[in-house]
Coordinates of C-alpha atoms in Angstrom, one line a residue:
X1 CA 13.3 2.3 -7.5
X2 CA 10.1 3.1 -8.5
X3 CA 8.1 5.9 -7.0
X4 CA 4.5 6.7 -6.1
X5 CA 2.6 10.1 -4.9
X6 CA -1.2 11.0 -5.2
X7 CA -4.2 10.2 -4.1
X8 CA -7.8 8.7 -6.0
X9 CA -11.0 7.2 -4.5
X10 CA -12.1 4.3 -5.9
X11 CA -14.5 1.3 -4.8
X12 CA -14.0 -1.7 -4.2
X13 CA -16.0 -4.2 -6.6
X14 CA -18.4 -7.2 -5.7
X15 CA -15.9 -9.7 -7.0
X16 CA -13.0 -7.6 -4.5
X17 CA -10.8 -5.9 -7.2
X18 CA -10.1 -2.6 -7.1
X19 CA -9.1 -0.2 -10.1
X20 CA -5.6 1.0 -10.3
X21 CA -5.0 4.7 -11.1
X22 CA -3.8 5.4 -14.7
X23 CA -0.6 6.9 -13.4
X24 CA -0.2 4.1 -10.6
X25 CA -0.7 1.5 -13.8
X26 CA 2.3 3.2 -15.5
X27 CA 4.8 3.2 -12.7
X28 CA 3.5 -1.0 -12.4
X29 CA 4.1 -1.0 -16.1
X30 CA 8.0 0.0 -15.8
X31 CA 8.5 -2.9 -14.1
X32 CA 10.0 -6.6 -15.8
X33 CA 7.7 -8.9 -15.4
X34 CA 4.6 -6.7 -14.5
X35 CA 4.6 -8.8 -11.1
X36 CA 3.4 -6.5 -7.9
X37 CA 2.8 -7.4 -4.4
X38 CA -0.3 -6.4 -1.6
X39 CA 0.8 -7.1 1.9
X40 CA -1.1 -5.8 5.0
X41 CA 0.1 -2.8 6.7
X42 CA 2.2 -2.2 9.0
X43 CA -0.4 -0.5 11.5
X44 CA -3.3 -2.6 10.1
X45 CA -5.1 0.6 8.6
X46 CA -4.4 -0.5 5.2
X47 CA -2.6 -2.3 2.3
X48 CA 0.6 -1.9 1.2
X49 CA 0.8 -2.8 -2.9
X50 CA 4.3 -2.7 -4.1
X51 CA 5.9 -3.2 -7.6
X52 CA 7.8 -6.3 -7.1
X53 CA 11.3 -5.2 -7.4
X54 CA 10.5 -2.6 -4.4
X55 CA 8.8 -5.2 -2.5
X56 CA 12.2 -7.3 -3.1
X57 CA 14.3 -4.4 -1.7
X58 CA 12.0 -3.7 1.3
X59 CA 12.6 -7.2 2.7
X60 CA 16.7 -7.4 1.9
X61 CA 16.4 -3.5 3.9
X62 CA 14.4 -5.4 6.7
X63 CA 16.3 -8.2 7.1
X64 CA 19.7 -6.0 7.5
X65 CA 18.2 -5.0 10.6
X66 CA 19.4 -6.5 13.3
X67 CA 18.0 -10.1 14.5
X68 CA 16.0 -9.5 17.2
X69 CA 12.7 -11.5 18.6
X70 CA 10.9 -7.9 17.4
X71 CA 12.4 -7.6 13.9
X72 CA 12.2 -11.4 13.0
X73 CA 8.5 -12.1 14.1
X74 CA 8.0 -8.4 12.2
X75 CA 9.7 -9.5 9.1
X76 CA 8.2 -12.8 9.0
X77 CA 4.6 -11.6 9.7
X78 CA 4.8 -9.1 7.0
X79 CA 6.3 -11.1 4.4
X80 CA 3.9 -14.0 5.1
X81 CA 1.1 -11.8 4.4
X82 CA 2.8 -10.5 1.0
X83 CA 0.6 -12.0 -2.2
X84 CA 1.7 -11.8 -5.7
X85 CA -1.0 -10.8 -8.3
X86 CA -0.9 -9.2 -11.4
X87 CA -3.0 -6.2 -12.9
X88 CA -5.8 -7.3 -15.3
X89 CA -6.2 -5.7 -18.8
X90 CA -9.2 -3.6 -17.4
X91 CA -6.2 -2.1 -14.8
X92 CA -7.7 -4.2 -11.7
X93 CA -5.8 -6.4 -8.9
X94 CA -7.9 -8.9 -7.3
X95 CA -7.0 -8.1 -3.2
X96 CA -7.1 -11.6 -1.2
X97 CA -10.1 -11.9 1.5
X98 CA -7.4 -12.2 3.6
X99 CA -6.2 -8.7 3.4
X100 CA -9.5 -7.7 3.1
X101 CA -10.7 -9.5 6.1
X102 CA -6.7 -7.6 7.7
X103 CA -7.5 -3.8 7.5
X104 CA -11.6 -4.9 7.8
X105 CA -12.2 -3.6 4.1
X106 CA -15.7 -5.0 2.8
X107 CA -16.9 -5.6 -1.1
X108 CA -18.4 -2.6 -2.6
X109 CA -17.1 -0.3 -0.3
X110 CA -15.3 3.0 -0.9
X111 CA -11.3 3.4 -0.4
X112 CA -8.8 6.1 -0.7
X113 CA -5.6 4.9 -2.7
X114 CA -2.7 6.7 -2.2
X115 CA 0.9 7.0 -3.9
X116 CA 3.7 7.0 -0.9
X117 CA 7.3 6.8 -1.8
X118 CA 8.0 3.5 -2.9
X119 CA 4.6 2.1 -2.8
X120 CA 0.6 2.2 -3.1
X121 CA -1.5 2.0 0.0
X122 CA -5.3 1.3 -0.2
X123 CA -7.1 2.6 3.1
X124 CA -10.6 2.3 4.0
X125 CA -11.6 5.9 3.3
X126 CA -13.0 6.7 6.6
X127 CA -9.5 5.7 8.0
X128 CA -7.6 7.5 5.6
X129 CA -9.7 10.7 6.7
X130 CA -9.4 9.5 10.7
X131 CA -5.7 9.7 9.7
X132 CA -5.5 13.1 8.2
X133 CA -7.3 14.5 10.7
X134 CA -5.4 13.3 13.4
X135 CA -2.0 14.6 11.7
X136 CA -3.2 17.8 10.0
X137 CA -1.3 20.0 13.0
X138 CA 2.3 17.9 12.8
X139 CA 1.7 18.2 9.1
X140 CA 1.3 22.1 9.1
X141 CA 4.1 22.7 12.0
X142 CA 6.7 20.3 9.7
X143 CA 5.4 22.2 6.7
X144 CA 6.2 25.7 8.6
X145 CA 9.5 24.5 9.7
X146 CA 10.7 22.8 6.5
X147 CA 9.4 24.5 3.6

């Protein structure tokens, strides 16, 4: 499995690719066929872009879960929204209007791109700041307690 961590601020371009952090481009590099996948989040506050093989093992983990009315229309939501691309020899993926349009991400607009665990997230950059706000307290308590 392939992991991520960091974060980078990049913009989105008029055409609606975004550049890929060096670092991110190396982990995408490890994998076989070069193949990665941009789904919408699971809280709709951003994309999730995973290296194909981890998007592979996130669905066979979800559908282990037990078959409930929840976790089907949940699996079947988030893997219908799953789009294969591929990163360009300038290190951009073209994101789909309609994962755009999904976490309200515009052309030309600013994003924070983040490495977590087994995947990349792309957040609009005021949400990703809403976000860190709103758990900078949990994060310092856990931090106190764990570290």
């Amino acid at each position: 499995m392939l992991f991520f961590s960091g974060t980078y601020y990049h913009t989105i371009d008029p055409k609606g690719r975004i550049n890929i952090p060096a670092s991110f481009r190396k982990i995408f590099g490890f994998q076989r066929n070069g193949t990665i996948v941009i789904a919408r989040g699971l809280d709709q506050s951003c994309l999730l872009v995973y290296p194909q093989e981890n998007w592979i093992n996130k669905i066979k983990e979800l559908q282990s879960l037990p078959k409930t009315e929840k976790t089907t229309a949940f699996l079947r939501i988030l893997s219908a929204s799953g789009q294969p691309t591929q990163i360009d020899n300038q290190g951009r993926i073209v994101i789909p209007p309609s994962l755009l349009e999904a976490v309200s991400l515009q052309k030309e607009e600013k994003v924070a791109i983040i490495g977590f665990a087994d995947k990349m997230e792309i957040w609009k950059l005021s949400a990703y700041k809403a976000y860190l706000a709103k758990h900078k307290e949990s994060f310092e308590k856990i931090a106190r307690e764990r570290l």
